[in-house]
Amino acid sequence: MDAFSRPRATRTDNGARSNVIALPASEMPTRWYNVLADMPVPMAPPISPATGQPVTPAELEQIFPPQLIEQEMSAQRLIPIPEDVLDILAMWRPTPLIRARRLEEALGTPARIYYKHEGVSPAGSHKPNTAVPQAYFNKISGINRLATETGAGQWGSALAFATRVFGMTCRVYMVRVSYDQKPYRRTFMRLFGAEVFPSPSPHTASGRAILEKDPDSPGSLGIAISEAVEEAAGREDTNYSLGSVLNHVLLHQTVIGLEAKRQLEMVGETPDFIFGCHGGGSNFGGIALPFVPQMLAGEPIRAVAVEPDSCPSLTRGRFAFDYGDTAKLTPMVRMYTLGHDFIPPGSHAGGLRYHGAAPIVSALLDAGVIGAEAVAQADVFRAAELFAHAEGIVPAPESAHAVAAVVHKADELREEGREATILFSLSGHGLFDLGAYEAYLDGTLPEQGDQRKAIASAMRDLPEVSL
Ligand SMILES: *Cc1c(COP(=O)(O)O)cnc(C)c1O
């Protein structure tokens, strides 16, 4: 008997007492699932702001490496993950799927609730799943420097980690309100060698234009994207990297759903409901897209993207061409949008403050393949507290939007006396978000106000596109 021996059944070997469904490392997915091969409706091409015509690969090559441009447009169903990328992902993947048994008990629901825990990654969210391949494809294309934006700081943290792994450098434009609210995210990025500026910044023409109008601008993802794109387009040695929205980002995130599907199979389950919070669509796409072939085949799987009611692009936006950024430097893509000028109210769910939505998620929503709902901030923090008490994990405020929707559904199922299997994405932990929880406990979370006027005003500036 040595210090490490213990009765087997109490360890995490998926015995009766474990709620953790661990996928063996040998079963980590080696290919990404590309939903573009199975889309039931055609995707509109992105439109160049310079020509008004579909963007050409040559235009995109100013800011992206060729492999990512190819993935953006690929119709190949399964795309191999390079060995060097798998080696890094294996630092924390496969991530656990966890049965939320104590949450079920707390809710008294007949539903079986499972969550995919992406908070175990180096940056504490799902974002490194795409930061690593993006850094890698830039590196092998001879690019050693990336510029990006970050909302809540999670994407900047993920890219700072990924560029460090491949010996590259990274500059991050961080939305001002988060820069002030979340100083330790800044420290995290700097520790991994990234340069971090609050956005709007005086370093770019786009930033200066905003500052002239409003020196106290809280910033927005749309503004920070303009700054990073401007820098990447203006420098030979620098490319741009985006943490959400684009097809290749959702592609990289499908490891989440591919693993979850296998893990549910291991315990004989298929999901009836899938929930993911929605900012730009990457963690929702990551968990839901691998189930799209089953949905299209008529299986009763309902996937729902959950957004804040203060930034309701999917539930109140218009499905139209719009710019991805405020300064209109990016291509126009067809997506659900609140208008590129919409600046969402300062919120503690910084990662969900984006005017648009992924074109893939938008097209699937428009086609009725998936659903969307909006939740209120007060519900989100109550659900987060309940989840923390039951499961012992502090969720990121973003992820807590999915938790709130799961709680609503579980309550509904209890009232109907109906069993069902719920899968959701816990996109990240909230240990860098304790300022938000402090405000919640003190009762000082800011009111978000009615955004209807601001949305209506921003919608008037949607671009005209005629193809
Ligand atoms: C960035 C982020 C989000 C929102 O982005 P999506 O692309 O919609 O996933 C959600 N949760 C966490 C933890 C994030 O870091």
Tab-separated table of C-alpha atoms and ligand atoms in Angstrom:
chain	number	residue	atom	x	y	z
A	1	MET	CA	0.000	0.000	0.000
A	2	ASP	CA	1.603	3.303	-1.059
A	3	ALA	CA	0.444	6.884	-0.724
A	4	PHE	CA	-1.362	6.750	-4.049
A	5	SER	CA	-3.366	3.571	-3.704
A	6	ARG	CA	-7.098	4.000	-3.200
A	7	PRO	CA	-10.251	2.028	-3.835
A	8	ARG	CA	-10.892	2.325	-7.575
A	9	ALA	CA	-14.572	3.150	-7.425
A	10	THR	CA	-14.097	6.528	-5.785
A	11	ARG	CA	-11.871	7.860	-8.560
A	12	THR	CA	-13.118	9.426	-11.768
A	13	ASP	CA	-13.448	6.203	-13.716
A	14	ASN	CA	-17.065	6.912	-14.722
A	15	GLY	CA	-18.265	4.594	-11.989
A	16	ALA	CA	-21.639	5.224	-10.399
A	17	ARG	CA	-20.364	7.910	-8.077
A	18	SER	CA	-18.655	10.090	-10.625
A	19	ASN	CA	-20.516	12.873	-12.394
A	20	VAL	CA	-17.537	13.469	-14.674
A	21	ILE	CA	-17.631	11.843	-18.084
A	22	ALA	CA	-14.029	11.859	-19.196
A	23	LEU	CA	-13.128	11.143	-22.805
A	24	PRO	CA	-9.794	9.292	-23.093
A	25	ALA	CA	-7.020	11.375	-24.695
A	26	SER	CA	-6.843	8.771	-27.454
A	27	GLU	CA	-10.376	9.772	-28.511
A	28	MET	CA	-9.736	13.481	-28.918
A	29	PRO	CA	-11.176	14.576	-32.291
A	30	THR	CA	-8.496	14.807	-34.991
A	31	ARG	CA	-10.730	16.578	-37.542
A	32	TRP	CA	-12.964	19.622	-37.295
A	33	TYR	CA	-16.576	19.416	-38.487
A	34	ASN	CA	-17.361	21.934	-41.236
A	35	VAL	CA	-21.104	22.651	-41.277
A	36	LEU	CA	-20.740	24.544	-44.592
A	37	ALA	CA	-20.809	21.100	-46.237
A	38	ASP	CA	-24.314	20.513	-44.860
A	39	MET	CA	-25.958	23.955	-44.857
A	40	PRO	CA	-29.633	23.636	-45.858
A	41	VAL	CA	-29.589	27.185	-47.259
A	42	PRO	CA	-26.935	28.946	-49.338
A	43	MET	CA	-24.611	31.350	-47.496
A	44	ALA	CA	-24.332	34.863	-48.932
A	45	PRO	CA	-20.735	35.815	-49.808
A	46	PRO	CA	-18.974	38.518	-47.779
A	47	ILE	CA	-18.944	41.843	-49.661
A	48	SER	CA	-15.842	44.010	-49.975
A	49	PRO	CA	-16.256	47.538	-48.587
A	50	ALA	CA	-13.851	48.713	-51.304
A	51	THR	CA	-15.559	47.251	-54.403
A	52	GLY	CA	-19.133	46.425	-53.327
A	53	GLN	CA	-18.501	42.982	-54.856
A	54	PRO	CA	-17.832	39.631	-53.140
A	55	VAL	CA	-14.425	39.776	-51.445
A	56	THR	CA	-11.588	38.055	-53.248
A	57	PRO	CA	-9.023	35.831	-51.515
A	58	ALA	CA	-6.402	38.441	-52.524
A	59	GLU	CA	-8.167	41.109	-50.434
A	60	LEU	CA	-8.361	38.793	-47.433
A	61	GLU	CA	-4.660	37.901	-47.743
A	62	GLN	CA	-3.790	41.370	-46.460
A	63	ILE	CA	-4.874	40.296	-42.996
A	64	PHE	CA	-5.352	36.474	-42.943
A	65	PRO	CA	-3.115	33.495	-43.826
A	66	PRO	CA	-4.206	31.389	-46.843
A	67	GLN	CA	-5.166	28.306	-44.810
A	68	LEU	CA	-7.747	30.254	-42.790
A	69	ILE	CA	-9.149	31.884	-45.955
A	70	GLU	CA	-9.533	28.428	-47.452
A	71	GLN	CA	-11.310	27.150	-44.313
A	72	GLU	CA	-13.587	30.191	-44.403
A	73	MET	CA	-14.942	29.043	-47.769
A	74	SER	CA	-14.344	25.293	-47.697
A	75	ALA	CA	-17.075	22.767	-48.497
A	76	GLN	CA	-15.065	19.823	-47.116
A	77	ARG	CA	-17.080	18.197	-44.309
A	78	LEU	CA	-14.163	17.095	-42.119
A	79	ILE	CA	-10.953	19.109	-42.008
A	80	PRO	CA	-7.838	17.550	-40.418
A	81	ILE	CA	-6.418	19.287	-37.334
A	82	PRO	CA	-2.631	19.659	-37.769
A	83	GLU	CA	-0.484	17.515	-35.447
A	84	ASP	CA	1.244	20.592	-33.956
A	85	VAL	CA	-2.168	22.033	-33.042
A	86	LEU	CA	-3.367	18.739	-31.530
A	87	ASP	CA	-0.214	18.677	-29.361
A	88	ILE	CA	-1.135	22.045	-27.824
A	89	LEU	CA	-4.875	21.315	-27.515
A	90	ALA	CA	-3.908	18.121	-25.646
A	91	MET	CA	-2.628	20.349	-22.809
A	92	TRP	CA	-6.284	20.553	-21.633
A	93	ARG	CA	-8.433	18.566	-24.054
A	94	PRO	CA	-10.592	16.555	-24.083
A	95	THR	CA	-12.517	18.708	-21.615
A	96	PRO	CA	-14.862	17.009	-19.154
A	97	LEU	CA	-18.577	16.614	-19.691
A	98	ILE	CA	-20.205	16.877	-16.278
A	99	ARG	CA	-23.635	15.721	-15.122
A	100	ALA	CA	-25.017	18.613	-13.048
A	101	ARG	CA	-26.671	16.254	-10.577
A	102	ARG	CA	-26.721	18.707	-7.670
A	103	LEU	CA	-28.170	21.438	-9.889
A	104	GLU	CA	-30.901	19.005	-10.986
A	105	GLU	CA	-31.643	18.275	-7.316
A	106	ALA	CA	-31.677	21.967	-6.411
A	107	LEU	CA	-34.180	22.588	-9.202
A	108	GLY	CA	-36.227	19.468	-8.432
A	109	THR	CA	-36.376	18.821	-12.158
A	110	PRO	CA	-36.787	15.491	-13.953
A	111	ALA	CA	-34.371	16.842	-16.601
A	112	ARG	CA	-30.894	15.367	-16.861
A	113	ILE	CA	-28.477	18.281	-17.246
A	114	TYR	CA	-24.959	17.926	-18.677
A	115	TYR	CA	-22.433	20.682	-19.187
A	116	LYS	CA	-19.265	20.783	-21.235
A	117	HIS	CA	-16.673	22.528	-19.082
A	118	GLU	CA	-14.506	24.750	-21.291
A	119	GLY	CA	-13.276	26.716	-18.268
A	120	VAL	CA	-10.411	24.226	-17.795
A	121	SER	CA	-8.324	25.724	-20.632
A	122	PRO	CA	-5.228	27.887	-20.012
A	123	ALA	CA	-7.202	31.119	-20.551
A	124	GLY	CA	-10.255	29.775	-18.695
A	125	SER	CA	-12.623	29.722	-21.679
A	126	HIS	CA	-13.289	27.986	-25.002
A	127	LYS	CA	-11.315	30.666	-26.889
A	128	PRO	CA	-7.918	28.881	-26.997
A	129	ASN	CA	-9.579	26.201	-29.193
A	130	THR	CA	-9.348	28.667	-32.095
A	131	ALA	CA	-6.502	30.898	-30.855
A	132	VAL	CA	-4.065	27.980	-31.149
A	133	PRO	CA	-4.852	27.000	-34.767
A	134	GLN	CA	-5.068	30.673	-35.806
A	135	ALA	CA	-1.629	31.430	-34.369
A	136	TYR	CA	-0.280	28.210	-35.912
A	137	PHE	CA	-1.530	28.905	-39.466
A	138	ASN	CA	-0.139	32.445	-39.297
A	139	LYS	CA	3.197	31.161	-38.017
A	140	ILE	CA	3.646	28.608	-40.811
A	141	SER	CA	2.748	31.349	-43.321
A	142	GLY	CA	5.677	33.438	-42.100
A	143	ILE	CA	3.707	35.876	-39.928
A	144	ASN	CA	5.112	36.445	-36.435
A	145	ARG	CA	2.899	39.254	-35.165
A	146	LEU	CA	-0.879	39.407	-34.668
A	147	ALA	CA	-3.211	42.308	-33.851
A	148	THR	CA	-6.581	41.716	-32.305
A	149	GLU	CA	-9.368	43.153	-30.181
A	150	THR	CA	-10.784	41.802	-26.978
A	151	GLY	CA	-14.090	42.492	-25.267
A	152	ALA	CA	-14.013	41.028	-21.798
A	153	GLY	CA	-10.356	40.041	-22.131
A	154	GLN	CA	-10.891	36.341	-22.718
A	155	TRP	CA	-10.014	36.402	-26.396
A	156	GLY	CA	-6.951	38.557	-25.767
A	157	SER	CA	-5.861	36.115	-23.051
A	158	ALA	CA	-6.325	33.149	-25.380
A	159	LEU	CA	-4.377	34.765	-28.209
A	160	ALA	CA	-1.630	35.952	-25.839
A	161	PHE	CA	-1.214	32.326	-24.707
A	162	ALA	CA	-1.331	30.921	-28.257
A	163	THR	CA	1.140	33.413	-29.726
A	164	ARG	CA	3.499	32.773	-26.807
A	165	VAL	CA	3.366	29.020	-27.469
A	166	PHE	CA	4.506	29.569	-31.061
A	167	GLY	CA	7.068	32.286	-30.213
A	168	MET	CA	5.067	35.108	-31.829
A	169	THR	CA	4.069	38.571	-30.573
A	170	CYS	CA	0.614	40.005	-30.102
A	171	ARG	CA	-1.022	43.430	-29.729
A	172	VAL	CA	-4.463	43.633	-28.142
A	173	TYR	CA	-6.998	46.502	-28.331
A	174	MET	CA	-9.165	45.999	-25.264
A	175	VAL	CA	-12.631	47.569	-25.018
A	176	ARG	CA	-12.222	50.482	-22.598
A	177	VAL	CA	-15.003	49.508	-20.174
A	178	SER	CA	-13.492	46.037	-19.684
A	179	TYR	CA	-9.961	47.440	-19.506
A	180	ASP	CA	-11.114	49.407	-16.467
A	181	GLN	CA	-13.352	46.674	-14.991
A	182	LYS	CA	-10.987	43.752	-15.359
A	183	PRO	CA	-7.387	44.771	-14.565
A	184	TYR	CA	-6.279	41.179	-13.938
A	185	ARG	CA	-7.181	40.177	-17.492
A	186	ARG	CA	-4.704	42.847	-18.587
A	187	THR	CA	-2.091	41.365	-16.302
A	188	PHE	CA	-2.758	37.877	-17.676
A	189	MET	CA	-2.183	39.068	-21.257
A	190	ARG	CA	0.948	41.003	-20.335
A	191	LEU	CA	2.331	37.988	-18.453
A	192	PHE	CA	2.147	36.049	-21.732
A	193	GLY	CA	3.968	38.885	-23.484
A	194	ALA	CA	1.108	40.732	-25.212
A	195	GLU	CA	0.871	44.535	-25.483
A	196	VAL	CA	-2.544	45.773	-24.320
A	197	PHE	CA	-4.162	49.155	-25.123
A	198	PRO	CA	-7.570	50.450	-24.081
A	199	SER	CA	-9.837	51.023	-27.092
A	200	PRO	CA	-10.706	53.548	-28.472
A	201	SER	CA	-6.989	54.411	-28.478
A	202	PRO	CA	-4.988	57.278	-29.966
A	203	HIS	CA	-2.837	54.728	-31.876
A	204	THR	CA	-5.143	54.382	-34.886
A	205	ALA	CA	-7.181	56.710	-37.098
A	206	SER	CA	-10.350	54.756	-36.193
A	207	GLY	CA	-9.669	55.176	-32.478
A	208	ARG	CA	-8.849	58.891	-32.807
A	209	ALA	CA	-12.071	59.533	-34.751
A	210	ILE	CA	-14.153	58.063	-31.918
A	211	LEU	CA	-12.201	59.865	-29.199
A	212	GLU	CA	-12.737	63.214	-30.925
A	213	LYS	CA	-16.504	62.701	-30.750
A	214	ASP	CA	-16.535	61.174	-27.273
A	215	PRO	CA	-13.372	61.263	-25.151
A	216	ASP	CA	-15.147	59.099	-22.551
A	217	SER	CA	-16.353	56.442	-24.993
A	218	PRO	CA	-16.722	53.076	-23.185
A	219	GLY	CA	-15.609	51.461	-26.433
A	220	SER	CA	-17.193	48.472	-28.099
A	221	LEU	CA	-16.049	45.365	-29.910
A	222	GLY	CA	-16.992	47.084	-33.176
A	223	ILE	CA	-14.568	49.937	-32.441
A	224	ALA	CA	-11.764	47.678	-31.189
A	225	ILE	CA	-12.068	45.507	-34.310
A	226	SER	CA	-11.631	48.631	-36.476
A	227	GLU	CA	-8.413	49.463	-34.633
A	228	ALA	CA	-6.929	45.973	-34.933
A	229	VAL	CA	-7.919	45.569	-38.609
A	230	GLU	CA	-6.496	49.002	-39.433
A	231	GLU	CA	-3.198	48.060	-37.853
A	232	ALA	CA	-3.009	44.644	-39.560
A	233	ALA	CA	-3.908	46.093	-42.974
A	234	GLY	CA	-1.284	48.817	-42.583
A	235	ARG	CA	1.652	46.581	-41.608
A	236	GLU	CA	3.339	43.932	-43.749
A	237	ASP	CA	4.546	41.952	-40.726
A	238	THR	CA	1.163	41.824	-38.943
A	239	ASN	CA	-2.019	39.842	-39.511
A	240	TYR	CA	-5.392	40.147	-37.840
A	241	SER	CA	-7.051	37.513	-35.734
A	242	LEU	CA	-10.729	37.366	-34.726
A	243	GLY	CA	-12.033	35.373	-31.772
A	244	SER	CA	-15.583	34.730	-32.962
A	245	VAL	CA	-18.144	35.251	-35.759
A	246	LEU	CA	-16.138	33.960	-38.751
A	247	ASN	CA	-16.728	30.535	-40.294
A	248	HIS	CA	-13.203	29.300	-39.528
A	249	VAL	CA	-13.577	30.249	-35.864
A	250	LEU	CA	-16.796	28.231	-35.511
A	251	LEU	CA	-15.058	25.392	-37.370
A	252	HIS	CA	-12.231	25.282	-34.800
A	253	GLN	CA	-14.735	25.334	-31.936
A	254	THR	CA	-16.528	22.186	-33.151
A	255	VAL	CA	-14.124	20.128	-31.013
A	256	ILE	CA	-16.500	21.047	-28.149
A	257	GLY	CA	-19.590	19.475	-29.703
A	258	LEU	CA	-17.712	16.544	-31.265
A	259	GLU	CA	-16.359	15.577	-27.850
A	260	ALA	CA	-19.689	16.184	-26.098
A	261	LYS	CA	-21.485	13.950	-28.591
A	262	ARG	CA	-19.040	11.079	-27.906
A	263	GLN	CA	-19.268	11.647	-24.152
A	264	LEU	CA	-23.078	11.570	-24.204
A	265	GLU	CA	-22.933	8.371	-26.254
A	266	MET	CA	-20.712	6.859	-23.548
A	267	VAL	CA	-23.610	7.239	-21.086
A	268	GLY	CA	-26.312	6.311	-23.598
A	269	GLU	CA	-27.750	9.806	-24.040
A	270	THR	CA	-28.737	12.062	-26.927
A	271	PRO	CA	-29.635	15.679	-26.173
A	272	ASP	CA	-33.183	17.002	-26.479
A	273	PHE	CA	-32.037	20.574	-25.835
A	274	ILE	CA	-28.681	22.268	-26.407
A	275	PHE	CA	-27.944	25.715	-24.967
A	276	GLY	CA	-24.957	28.001	-25.450
A	277	CYS	CA	-24.554	31.673	-24.680
A	278	HIS	CA	-24.182	33.858	-27.752
A	279	GLY	CA	-21.904	36.852	-28.273
A	280	GLY	CA	-20.530	36.285	-31.765
A	281	GLY	CA	-21.573	32.655	-31.970
A	282	SER	CA	-18.402	30.632	-31.463
A	283	ASN	CA	-19.106	28.603	-28.313
A	284	PHE	CA	-22.734	28.116	-29.322
A	285	GLY	CA	-21.614	27.030	-32.800
A	286	GLY	CA	-18.925	24.856	-31.249
A	287	ILE	CA	-21.332	22.850	-29.152
A	288	ALA	CA	-24.349	22.858	-31.507
A	289	LEU	CA	-23.023	22.536	-35.077
A	290	PRO	CA	-21.863	18.895	-34.790
A	291	PHE	CA	-25.524	18.033	-34.093
A	292	VAL	CA	-26.853	19.855	-37.186
A	293	PRO	CA	-26.786	16.742	-39.426
A	294	GLN	CA	-29.071	14.975	-36.913
A	295	MET	CA	-31.348	18.028	-36.693
A	296	LEU	CA	-31.600	18.174	-40.487
A	297	ALA	CA	-32.418	14.455	-40.506
A	298	GLY	CA	-35.449	15.288	-38.365
A	299	GLU	CA	-34.237	14.227	-34.921
A	300	PRO	CA	-35.974	16.280	-32.213
A	301	ILE	CA	-32.931	18.212	-30.998
A	302	ARG	CA	-33.588	21.863	-30.171
A	303	ALA	CA	-30.469	24.073	-30.070
A	304	VAL	CA	-30.935	27.550	-28.600
A	305	ALA	CA	-28.486	30.468	-28.631
A	306	VAL	CA	-28.872	32.616	-25.516
A	307	GLU	CA	-28.089	36.331	-25.611
A	308	PRO	CA	-28.433	39.293	-23.212
A	309	ASP	CA	-31.596	41.360	-23.625
A	310	SER	CA	-29.370	44.471	-23.592
A	311	CYS	CA	-27.617	43.376	-26.818
A	312	PRO	CA	-30.247	41.239	-28.582
A	313	SER	CA	-28.870	40.783	-32.111
A	314	LEU	CA	-30.558	37.405	-32.739
A	315	THR	CA	-33.948	38.152	-31.192
A	316	ARG	CA	-34.358	41.835	-32.131
A	317	GLY	CA	-31.856	42.378	-34.952
A	318	ARG	CA	-32.384	42.254	-38.686
A	319	PHE	CA	-30.968	39.536	-40.992
A	320	ALA	CA	-29.100	41.846	-43.356
A	321	PHE	CA	-25.700	42.746	-44.735
A	322	ASP	CA	-23.691	44.800	-42.279
A	323	TYR	CA	-20.125	45.684	-41.389
A	324	GLY	CA	-18.382	43.764	-38.661
A	325	ASP	CA	-16.908	46.940	-37.188
A	326	THR	CA	-17.736	50.556	-36.491
A	327	ALA	CA	-15.308	52.170	-38.957
A	328	LYS	CA	-16.585	49.993	-41.859
A	329	LEU	CA	-13.164	48.482	-42.595
A	330	THR	CA	-14.314	44.845	-42.574
A	331	PRO	CA	-16.301	43.105	-45.296
A	332	MET	CA	-20.084	43.285	-45.061
A	333	VAL	CA	-21.546	39.925	-44.112
A	334	ARG	CA	-25.141	38.767	-44.018
A	335	MET	CA	-25.993	38.305	-40.357
A	336	TYR	CA	-28.448	39.213	-37.648
A	337	THR	CA	-27.345	42.705	-36.639
A	338	LEU	CA	-28.344	45.647	-34.492
A	339	GLY	CA	-26.351	47.967	-36.779
A	340	HIS	CA	-22.577	48.536	-36.763
A	341	ASP	CA	-23.026	51.856	-34.898
A	342	PHE	CA	-24.825	50.232	-31.967
A	343	ILE	CA	-22.796	50.578	-28.777
A	344	PRO	CA	-24.235	48.191	-26.185
A	345	PRO	CA	-24.515	49.414	-22.589
A	346	GLY	CA	-21.507	48.677	-20.371
A	347	SER	CA	-22.209	45.210	-19.031
A	348	HIS	CA	-20.362	42.638	-17.001
A	349	ALA	CA	-20.968	40.082	-19.718
A	350	GLY	CA	-18.418	41.875	-21.894
A	351	GLY	CA	-17.995	38.907	-24.214
A	352	LEU	CA	-21.612	39.200	-25.332
A	353	ARG	CA	-21.484	42.880	-26.274
A	354	TYR	CA	-21.375	42.632	-30.073
A	355	HIS	CA	-23.773	44.160	-32.581
A	356	GLY	CA	-23.727	41.216	-34.959
A	357	ALA	CA	-23.783	37.427	-35.012
A	358	ALA	CA	-21.954	34.667	-36.853
A	359	PRO	CA	-23.223	34.328	-40.453
A	360	ILE	CA	-23.514	30.546	-39.922
A	361	VAL	CA	-25.624	30.934	-36.770
A	362	SER	CA	-27.670	33.666	-38.495
A	363	ALA	CA	-28.406	31.552	-41.570
A	364	LEU	CA	-29.418	28.543	-39.417
A	365	LEU	CA	-31.669	30.749	-37.287
A	366	ASP	CA	-33.278	32.309	-40.357
A	367	ALA	CA	-33.864	28.819	-41.766
A	368	GLY	CA	-35.514	27.715	-38.511
A	369	VAL	CA	-32.909	25.005	-37.814
A	370	ILE	CA	-31.933	26.541	-34.460
A	371	GLY	CA	-33.610	28.929	-32.013
A	372	ALA	CA	-32.611	31.979	-29.979
A	373	GLU	CA	-33.734	33.633	-26.768
A	374	ALA	CA	-32.754	36.672	-24.717
A	375	VAL	CA	-32.358	36.728	-20.926
A	376	ALA	CA	-32.235	39.580	-18.419
A	377	GLN	CA	-29.138	40.424	-16.374
A	378	ALA	CA	-30.870	39.848	-13.021
A	379	ASP	CA	-31.888	36.298	-14.053
A	380	VAL	CA	-28.381	35.621	-15.285
A	381	PHE	CA	-26.674	36.444	-11.989
A	382	ARG	CA	-29.291	34.564	-9.939
A	383	ALA	CA	-28.723	31.508	-12.121
A	384	ALA	CA	-24.955	31.917	-11.787
A	385	GLU	CA	-25.230	31.952	-7.998
A	386	LEU	CA	-27.447	28.867	-7.990
A	387	PHE	CA	-25.007	27.073	-10.293
A	388	ALA	CA	-22.016	28.030	-8.116
A	389	HIS	CA	-23.775	26.750	-4.986
A	390	ALA	CA	-24.799	23.482	-6.630
A	391	GLU	CA	-21.782	22.665	-8.782
A	392	GLY	CA	-18.972	24.558	-7.031
A	393	ILE	CA	-17.886	26.389	-10.182
A	394	VAL	CA	-18.162	30.156	-10.652
A	395	PRO	CA	-19.376	30.567	-14.236
A	396	ALA	CA	-18.233	33.418	-16.464
A	397	PRO	CA	-21.105	35.953	-16.603
A	398	GLU	CA	-21.305	35.150	-20.332
A	399	SER	CA	-21.718	31.421	-19.679
A	400	ALA	CA	-24.300	32.199	-16.987
A	401	HIS	CA	-26.665	33.315	-19.785
A	402	ALA	CA	-26.787	29.682	-20.887
A	403	VAL	CA	-27.249	28.610	-17.264
A	404	ALA	CA	-30.243	30.978	-16.937
A	405	ALA	CA	-31.868	29.468	-20.026
A	406	VAL	CA	-31.203	25.951	-18.710
A	407	VAL	CA	-32.822	26.852	-15.377
A	408	HIS	CA	-35.912	28.163	-17.211
A	409	LYS	CA	-36.149	24.998	-19.292
A	410	ALA	CA	-35.611	22.712	-16.275
A	411	ASP	CA	-38.386	24.556	-14.396
A	412	GLU	CA	-40.690	24.182	-17.381
A	413	LEU	CA	-39.959	20.439	-17.603
A	414	ARG	CA	-40.668	20.063	-13.880
A	415	GLU	CA	-44.032	21.778	-14.254
A	416	GLU	CA	-44.890	19.554	-17.224
A	417	GLY	CA	-43.571	16.486	-15.387
A	418	ARG	CA	-41.495	15.686	-18.467
A	419	GLU	CA	-38.033	14.087	-18.646
A	420	ALA	CA	-35.477	15.395	-21.099
A	421	THR	CA	-31.734	15.573	-21.638
A	422	ILE	CA	-30.193	19.034	-21.625
A	423	LEU	CA	-26.663	19.749	-22.839
A	424	PHE	CA	-25.075	23.135	-22.393
A	425	SER	CA	-21.767	24.832	-22.914
A	426	LEU	CA	-20.106	26.267	-19.824
A	427	SER	CA	-17.940	28.462	-22.030
A	428	GLY	CA	-15.689	29.690	-19.223
A	429	HIS	CA	-15.094	30.178	-15.524
A	430	GLY	CA	-15.719	33.506	-13.840
A	431	LEU	CA	-12.681	33.770	-11.595
A	432	PHE	CA	-11.557	36.950	-13.388
A	433	ASP	CA	-15.092	38.334	-13.085
A	434	LEU	CA	-15.367	38.613	-9.326
A	435	GLY	CA	-15.854	42.380	-9.678
A	436	ALA	CA	-19.146	41.612	-11.396
A	437	TYR	CA	-20.143	39.184	-8.651
A	438	GLU	CA	-19.183	41.751	-6.016
A	439	ALA	CA	-21.558	44.248	-7.660
A	440	TYR	CA	-24.252	41.546	-7.750
A	441	LEU	CA	-23.831	40.766	-4.038
A	442	ASP	CA	-23.806	44.470	-3.163
A	443	GLY	CA	-26.901	45.088	-5.281
A	444	THR	CA	-25.062	47.631	-7.419
A	445	LEU	CA	-25.164	45.952	-10.839
A	446	PRO	CA	-25.905	48.792	-13.258
A	447	GLU	CA	-29.389	48.943	-14.772
A	448	GLN	CA	-29.081	48.399	-18.494
A	449	GLY	CA	-32.053	50.425	-19.620
A	450	ASP	CA	-34.182	50.018	-22.703
A	451	GLN	CA	-32.059	49.810	-25.844
A	452	ARG	CA	-34.931	50.128	-28.332
A	453	LYS	CA	-34.157	53.700	-29.382
A	454	ALA	CA	-30.407	53.101	-29.737
A	455	ILE	CA	-31.107	49.968	-31.784
A	456	ALA	CA	-33.615	51.702	-34.055
A	457	SER	CA	-31.127	54.505	-34.639
A	458	ALA	CA	-28.229	52.158	-35.477
A	459	MET	CA	-30.469	50.130	-37.812
A	460	ARG	CA	-31.031	53.189	-39.970
A	461	ASP	CA	-27.369	53.021	-41.006
A	462	LEU	CA	-27.376	49.497	-42.420
A	463	PRO	CA	-25.566	49.496	-45.774
A	464	GLU	CA	-27.392	48.897	-49.056
A	465	VAL	CA	-26.045	45.872	-50.882
A	466	SER	CA	-27.253	44.841	-54.310
A	467	LEU	CA	-25.724	41.706	-55.759
B	1	LIG	C1	-15.977	35.341	-25.650
B	1	LIG	C2	-16.804	34.536	-24.783
B	1	LIG	C3	-18.150	34.316	-25.072
B	1	LIG	C4	-18.858	34.922	-26.251
B	1	LIG	O1	-18.349	34.617	-27.494
B	1	LIG	P1	-18.971	33.549	-28.466
B	1	LIG	O2	-18.166	33.681	-29.696
B	1	LIG	O3	-20.411	33.881	-28.675
B	1	LIG	O4	-18.791	32.222	-27.822
B	1	LIG	C5	-18.872	33.521	-24.225
B	1	LIG	N1	-18.335	32.976	-23.119
B	1	LIG	C6	-17.042	33.170	-22.819
B	1	LIG	C7	-16.505	32.560	-21.566
B	1	LIG	C8	-16.239	33.948	-23.640
B	1	LIG	O5	-14.955	34.122	-23.343
